[in-house]
PDB file of C-alpha atoms in Angstrom:
ATOM      1  CA  UNK A   1      75.916 160.212 201.288  1.00 43.00           C
ATOM      2  CA  UNK A   2      75.032 156.712 202.308  1.00 42.00           C
ATOM      3  CA  UNK A   3      78.003 154.751 201.076  1.00 40.00           C
ATOM      4  CA  UNK A   4      77.598 152.130 203.785  1.00 40.00           C
ATOM      5  CA  UNK A   5      74.900 150.092 202.039  1.00 39.00           C
ATOM      6  CA  UNK A   6      77.268 147.540 200.542  1.00 37.00           C
ATOM      7  CA  UNK A   7      80.407 145.749 201.595  1.00 37.00           C
ATOM      8  CA  UNK A   8      80.981 144.392 198.095  1.00 40.00           C
ATOM      9  CA  UNK A   9      83.730 145.842 195.936  1.00 40.00           C
ATOM     10  CA  UNK A  10      82.717 149.147 194.374  1.00 43.00           C
ATOM     11  CA  UNK A  11      81.254 149.034 190.930  1.00 50.00           C
ATOM     12  CA  UNK A  12      79.744 151.440 188.447  1.00 50.00           C
ATOM     13  CA  UNK A  13      76.323 150.215 189.587  1.00 58.00           C
ATOM     14  CA  UNK A  14      77.124 151.437 193.148  1.00 61.00           C
ATOM     15  CA  UNK A  15      77.751 154.909 191.763  1.00 56.00           C
ATOM     16  CA  UNK A  16      74.610 154.669 189.643  1.00 62.00           C
ATOM     17  CA  UNK A  17      72.600 153.646 192.692  1.00 65.00           C
ATOM     18  CA  UNK A  18      73.952 156.586 194.667  1.00 61.00           C
ATOM     19  CA  UNK A  19      73.242 158.942 191.774  1.00 58.00           C
ATOM     20  CA  UNK A  20      69.643 157.672 191.683  1.00 62.00           C
ATOM     21  CA  UNK A  21      69.328 158.306 195.432  1.00 62.00           C
ATOM     22  CA  UNK A  22      70.512 161.886 195.015  1.00 62.00           C
ATOM     23  CA  UNK A  23      68.171 162.421 192.077  1.00 60.00           C
ATOM     24  CA  UNK A  24      65.308 161.140 194.254  1.00 62.00           C
ATOM     25  CA  UNK A  25      66.332 163.571 197.003  1.00 58.00           C
ATOM     26  CA  UNK A  26      66.449 166.384 194.449  1.00 56.00           C
ATOM     27  CA  UNK A  27      63.016 165.457 193.148  1.00 55.00           C
ATOM     28  CA  UNK A  28      61.592 165.317 196.659  1.00 57.00           C
ATOM     29  CA  UNK A  29      63.166 168.669 197.522  1.00 53.00           C
ATOM     30  CA  UNK A  30      61.791 170.293 194.379  1.00 49.00           C
ATOM     31  CA  UNK A  31      58.214 169.193 194.980  1.00 49.00           C
ATOM     32  CA  UNK A  32      58.287 169.297 198.791  1.00 51.00           C
ATOM     33  CA  UNK A  33      56.152 171.653 200.875  1.00 48.00           C
ATOM     34  CA  UNK A  34      58.944 174.225 201.112  1.00 45.00           C
ATOM     35  CA  UNK A  35      59.258 174.491 197.335  1.00 43.00           C
ATOM     36  CA  UNK A  36      58.388 178.135 196.615  1.00 45.00           C
ATOM     37  CA  UNK A  37      56.220 179.528 193.910  1.00 42.00           C
ATOM     38  CA  UNK A  38      57.965 181.252 191.028  1.00 44.00           C
ATOM     39  CA  UNK A  39      59.046 184.821 191.399  1.00 45.00           C
ATOM     40  CA  UNK A  40      61.279 187.096 193.435  1.00 46.00           C
ATOM     41  CA  UNK A  41      63.860 185.929 195.904  1.00 50.00           C
ATOM     42  CA  UNK A  42      61.975 182.679 196.529  1.00 54.00           C
ATOM     43  CA  UNK A  43      62.723 181.693 192.942  1.00 56.00           C
ATOM     44  CA  UNK A  44      66.414 182.470 193.409  1.00 56.00           C
ATOM     45  CA  UNK A  45      66.370 180.491 196.682  1.00 61.00           C
ATOM     46  CA  UNK A  46      64.983 177.502 194.810  1.00 67.00           C
ATOM     47  CA  UNK A  47      67.585 178.005 192.078  1.00 71.00           C
ATOM     48  CA  UNK A  48      70.316 177.734 194.727  1.00 73.00           C
ATOM     49  CA  UNK A  49      68.810 174.469 195.955  1.00 75.00           C
ATOM     50  CA  UNK A  50      68.481 173.193 192.387  1.00 76.00           C
ATOM     51  CA  UNK A  51      72.143 173.994 191.673  1.00 77.00           C
ATOM     52  CA  UNK A  52      73.311 172.345 194.897  1.00 79.00           C
ATOM     53  CA  UNK A  53      71.326 169.177 194.239  1.00 77.00           C
ATOM     54  CA  UNK A  54      72.497 169.067 190.608  1.00 78.00           C
ATOM     55  CA  UNK A  55      76.119 169.318 191.783  1.00 80.00           C
ATOM     56  CA  UNK A  56      75.531 166.534 194.311  1.00 79.00           C
ATOM     57  CA  UNK A  57      73.962 164.359 191.632  1.00 78.00           C
ATOM     58  CA  UNK A  58      76.993 164.823 189.410  1.00 81.00           C
ATOM     59  CA  UNK A  59      79.882 164.848 191.911  1.00 85.00           C
ATOM     60  CA  UNK A  60      78.815 162.632 194.827  1.00 83.00           C
ATOM     61  CA  UNK A  61      79.050 159.234 193.076  1.00 85.00           C
ATOM     62  CA  UNK A  62      82.679 159.890 192.104  1.00 87.00           C
ATOM     63  CA  UNK A  63      83.537 160.948 195.659  1.00 90.00           C
ATOM     64  CA  UNK A  64      81.654 157.988 197.146  1.00 88.00           C
ATOM     65  CA  UNK A  65      83.469 155.551 194.861  1.00 90.00           C
ATOM     66  CA  UNK A  66      86.828 156.773 196.218  1.00 92.00           C
ATOM     67  CA  UNK A  67      85.596 156.121 199.759  1.00 91.00           C
ATOM     68  CA  UNK A  68      84.230 152.682 198.867  1.00 90.00           C
ATOM     69  CA  UNK A  69      87.510 151.650 197.237  1.00 93.00           C
ATOM     70  CA  UNK A  70      89.535 152.533 200.329  1.00 94.00           C
ATOM     71  CA  UNK A  71      88.774 149.383 202.344  1.00 90.00           C
ATOM     72  CA  UNK A  72      90.023 147.187 199.500  1.00 93.00           C
ATOM     73  CA  UNK A  73      93.450 148.831 199.925  1.00 94.00           C
ATOM     74  CA  UNK A  74      93.963 147.643 203.516  1.00 95.00           C
ATOM     75  CA  UNK A  75      97.323 145.895 203.807  1.00 95.00           C
ATOM     76  CA  UNK A  76      98.490 147.216 200.434  1.00 95.00           C
ATOM     77  CA  UNK A  77     100.918 150.061 199.705  1.00 93.00           C
ATOM     78  CA  UNK A  78     101.352 152.257 202.776  1.00 95.00           C
ATOM     79  CA  UNK A  79      98.583 153.689 204.937  1.00 97.00           C
ATOM     80  CA  UNK A  80      99.740 157.190 204.063  1.00 96.00           C
ATOM     81  CA  UNK A  81      99.674 156.432 200.319  1.00 96.00           C
ATOM     82  CA  UNK A  82      96.179 154.988 200.671  1.00 97.00           C
ATOM     83  CA  UNK A  83      94.884 158.102 202.432  1.00 97.00           C
ATOM     84  CA  UNK A  84      96.193 160.542 199.806  1.00 97.00           C
ATOM     85  CA  UNK A  85      93.396 159.821 197.251  1.00 97.00           C
ATOM     86  CA  UNK A  86      90.830 160.216 200.051  1.00 97.00           C
ATOM     87  CA  UNK A  87      92.186 163.650 200.958  1.00 97.00           C
ATOM     88  CA  UNK A  88      92.430 164.675 197.290  1.00 97.00           C
ATOM     89  CA  UNK A  89      88.874 163.522 196.556  1.00 96.00           C
ATOM     90  CA  UNK A  90      87.498 165.277 199.642  1.00 96.00           C
ATOM     91  CA  UNK A  91      89.138 168.567 198.741  1.00 96.00           C
ATOM     92  CA  UNK A  92      88.038 168.307 195.100  1.00 94.00           C
ATOM     93  CA  UNK A  93      84.454 167.402 196.043  1.00 93.00           C
ATOM     94  CA  UNK A  94      84.047 170.231 198.527  1.00 92.00           C
ATOM     95  CA  UNK A  95      85.753 172.785 196.277  1.00 90.00           C
ATOM     96  CA  UNK A  96      83.143 171.918 193.652  1.00 88.00           C
ATOM     97  CA  UNK A  97      80.055 172.059 195.893  1.00 86.00           C
ATOM     98  CA  UNK A  98      80.826 174.439 198.781  1.00 84.00           C
ATOM     99  CA  UNK A  99      79.707 177.686 197.155  1.00 82.00           C
ATOM    100  CA  UNK A 100      76.333 176.185 196.239  1.00 81.00           C
ATOM    101  CA  UNK A 101      76.056 174.470 199.628  1.00 80.00           C
ATOM    102  CA  UNK A 102      76.698 177.702 201.542  1.00 79.00           C
ATOM    103  CA  UNK A 103      73.945 179.505 199.623  1.00 78.00           C
ATOM    104  CA  UNK A 104      71.477 176.765 200.609  1.00 79.00           C
ATOM    105  CA  UNK A 105      72.625 176.743 204.225  1.00 78.00           C
ATOM    106  CA  UNK A 106      71.933 180.461 204.634  1.00 79.00           C
ATOM    107  CA  UNK A 107      68.211 179.773 204.192  1.00 80.00           C
ATOM    108  CA  UNK A 108      66.914 178.112 207.393  1.00 83.00           C
ATOM    109  CA  UNK A 109      63.800 176.680 205.726  1.00 82.00           C
ATOM    110  CA  UNK A 110      65.872 175.079 202.956  1.00 79.00           C
ATOM    111  CA  UNK A 111      68.404 173.746 205.443  1.00 82.00           C
ATOM    112  CA  UNK A 112      65.648 172.151 207.524  1.00 84.00           C
ATOM    113  CA  UNK A 113      64.035 170.663 204.432  1.00 79.00           C
ATOM    114  CA  UNK A 114      67.360 169.293 203.184  1.00 78.00           C
ATOM    115  CA  UNK A 115      68.211 167.870 206.618  1.00 83.00           C
ATOM    116  CA  UNK A 116      64.803 166.171 206.846  1.00 81.00           C
ATOM    117  CA  UNK A 117      65.124 164.554 203.422  1.00 73.00           C
ATOM    118  CA  UNK A 118      68.730 163.425 203.899  1.00 74.00           C
ATOM    119  CA  UNK A 119      67.987 162.010 207.360  1.00 80.00           C
ATOM    120  CA  UNK A 120      64.967 160.097 206.088  1.00 78.00           C
ATOM    121  CA  UNK A 121      67.177 158.471 203.433  1.00 72.00           C
ATOM    122  CA  UNK A 122      70.169 157.754 205.669  1.00 72.00           C
ATOM    123  CA  UNK A 123      72.365 160.089 203.657  1.00 73.00           C
ATOM    124  CA  UNK A 124      74.864 162.671 204.873  1.00 77.00           C
ATOM    125  CA  UNK A 125      78.513 163.690 204.985  1.00 79.00           C
ATOM    126  CA  UNK A 126      79.247 161.410 207.970  1.00 86.00           C
ATOM    127  CA  UNK A 127      79.411 158.403 205.622  1.00 86.00           C
ATOM    128  CA  UNK A 128      82.888 159.451 204.452  1.00 92.00           C
ATOM    129  CA  UNK A 129      84.086 159.479 208.074  1.00 94.00           C
ATOM    130  CA  UNK A 130      82.604 156.016 208.558  1.00 93.00           C
ATOM    131  CA  UNK A 131      84.401 154.594 205.513  1.00 94.00           C
ATOM    132  CA  UNK A 132      87.769 156.053 206.475  1.00 97.00           C
ATOM    133  CA  UNK A 133      87.355 154.853 210.080  1.00 97.00           C
ATOM    134  CA  UNK A 134      86.530 151.328 208.866  1.00 97.00           C
ATOM    135  CA  UNK A 135      89.651 151.318 206.687  1.00 97.00           C
ATOM    136  CA  UNK A 136      91.799 152.530 209.575  1.00 97.00           C
ATOM    137  CA  UNK A 137      90.277 149.832 211.778  1.00 97.00           C
ATOM    138  CA  UNK A 138      91.397 147.199 209.270  1.00 97.00           C
ATOM    139  CA  UNK A 139      94.889 148.650 209.190  1.00 97.00           C
ATOM    140  CA  UNK A 140      94.997 148.698 213.000  1.00 97.00           C
ATOM    141  CA  UNK A 141      94.073 145.006 213.085  1.00 96.00           C
ATOM    142  CA  UNK A 142      96.909 144.338 210.624  1.00 96.00           C
ATOM    143  CA  UNK A 143      99.329 146.182 212.906  1.00 96.00           C
ATOM    144  CA  UNK A 144     100.067 148.820 210.275  1.00 96.00           C
ATOM    145  CA  UNK A 145      98.920 151.689 212.512  1.00 97.00           C
ATOM    146  CA  UNK A 146      99.312 152.138 216.260  1.00 96.00           C
ATOM    147  CA  UNK A 147      97.054 149.990 218.435  1.00 96.00           C
ATOM    148  CA  UNK A 148      95.828 153.013 220.393  1.00 96.00           C
ATOM    149  CA  UNK A 149      94.687 155.053 217.367  1.00 96.00           C
ATOM    150  CA  UNK A 150      91.075 156.209 217.685  1.00 97.00           C
ATOM    151  CA  UNK A 151      89.993 155.380 214.133  1.00 97.00           C
ATOM    152  CA  UNK A 152      86.775 157.411 214.289  1.00 97.00           C
ATOM    153  CA  UNK A 153      88.589 160.514 215.535  1.00 97.00           C
ATOM    154  CA  UNK A 154      91.405 160.131 212.981  1.00 97.00           C
ATOM    155  CA  UNK A 155      88.878 159.809 210.145  1.00 97.00           C
ATOM    156  CA  UNK A 156      86.946 162.869 211.331  1.00 97.00           C
ATOM    157  CA  UNK A 157      90.162 164.858 211.633  1.00 97.00           C
ATOM    158  CA  UNK A 158      91.292 163.962 208.113  1.00 97.00           C
ATOM    159  CA  UNK A 159      87.957 164.625 206.412  1.00 97.00           C
ATOM    160  CA  UNK A 160      87.292 167.739 208.501  1.00 96.00           C
ATOM    161  CA  UNK A 161      90.662 169.316 207.808  1.00 97.00           C
ATOM    162  CA  UNK A 162      90.245 168.649 204.076  1.00 97.00           C
ATOM    163  CA  UNK A 163      86.803 170.309 204.099  1.00 95.00           C
ATOM    164  CA  UNK A 164      88.346 173.260 205.954  1.00 96.00           C
ATOM    165  CA  UNK A 165      91.125 173.474 203.353  1.00 96.00           C
ATOM    166  CA  UNK A 166      88.525 173.558 200.548  1.00 94.00           C
ATOM    167  CA  UNK A 167      86.612 176.300 202.377  1.00 92.00           C
ATOM    168  CA  UNK A 168      89.783 178.337 202.935  1.00 94.00           C
ATOM    169  CA  UNK A 169      90.772 177.871 199.292  1.00 92.00           C
ATOM    170  CA  UNK A 170      87.355 179.217 198.282  1.00 87.00           C
ATOM    171  CA  UNK A 171      87.915 182.353 200.387  1.00 88.00           C
ATOM    172  CA  UNK A 172      91.608 183.106 199.942  1.00 89.00           C
ATOM    173  CA  UNK A 173      94.046 183.222 197.043  1.00 81.00           C
ATOM    174  CA  UNK A 174      97.134 182.451 199.093  1.00 86.00           C
ATOM    175  CA  UNK A 175      96.781 178.916 200.474  1.00 91.00           C
ATOM    176  CA  UNK A 176      99.336 176.198 201.070  1.00 93.00           C
ATOM    177  CA  UNK A 177      99.857 174.009 197.983  1.00 95.00           C
ATOM    178  CA  UNK A 178      97.433 171.088 198.146  1.00 96.00           C
ATOM    179  CA  UNK A 179     100.094 168.355 197.989  1.00 96.00           C
ATOM    180  CA  UNK A 180     101.985 169.889 200.904  1.00 97.00           C
ATOM    181  CA  UNK A 181      98.786 170.341 202.901  1.00 97.00           C
ATOM    182  CA  UNK A 182      97.718 166.711 202.360  1.00 97.00           C
ATOM    183  CA  UNK A 183     101.139 165.403 203.349  1.00 97.00           C
ATOM    184  CA  UNK A 184     101.099 167.447 206.582  1.00 97.00           C
ATOM    185  CA  UNK A 185      97.500 166.514 207.386  1.00 97.00           C
ATOM    186  CA  UNK A 186      98.146 162.777 207.036  1.00 97.00           C
ATOM    187  CA  UNK A 187     101.432 162.912 208.967  1.00 96.00           C
ATOM    188  CA  UNK A 188      99.659 164.967 211.650  1.00 95.00           C
ATOM    189  CA  UNK A 189      97.340 162.022 212.358  1.00 96.00           C
ATOM    190  CA  UNK A 190     100.351 160.189 213.873  1.00 94.00           C
ATOM    191  CA  UNK A 191      99.158 156.776 212.793  1.00 95.00           C
ATOM    192  CA  UNK A 192     102.495 154.950 212.732  1.00 91.00           C
ATOM    193  CA  UNK A 193     102.847 152.027 215.172  1.00 88.00           C
TER     194      UNK A 193
END
């Protein structure tokens, strides 16, 4: 997910551009050297990759737009209120793609192929961390969070814990209500000056 290509306000064309990038990745993955011939488990392996890439094509632009909009909120509302949509979007995005992602990740050849293609295009999940860290950096400069906050670490903690929540929700029926979880996760960052 390379959402760092533009510092301009987010627009539908940003989402369209990202969608085109993912479609290009999907196309490259489908015709790449690791694309199997039809038949047997290789066909089902390719179906898993096709499903994962289709989900990315559909869901990633919406998730990326939430991340791109975050920096425009610096100095507005409260930091905690601004982080809630980020946590909600992260949980929603990963709840929608994790099952397909896990099936791709269990195939080492597909994982290597996916990693190679994403790396060559500057895409990957770290872009969400980068956006949140940049937002927190702006808020730190404004004095709205503590001066000693490690913005990169705080961003990684927030995104990582939300991904973990989505994974746990996929596995278990009895999980903490999402609103309560998000509130605790954001308060746990201890951002206040």
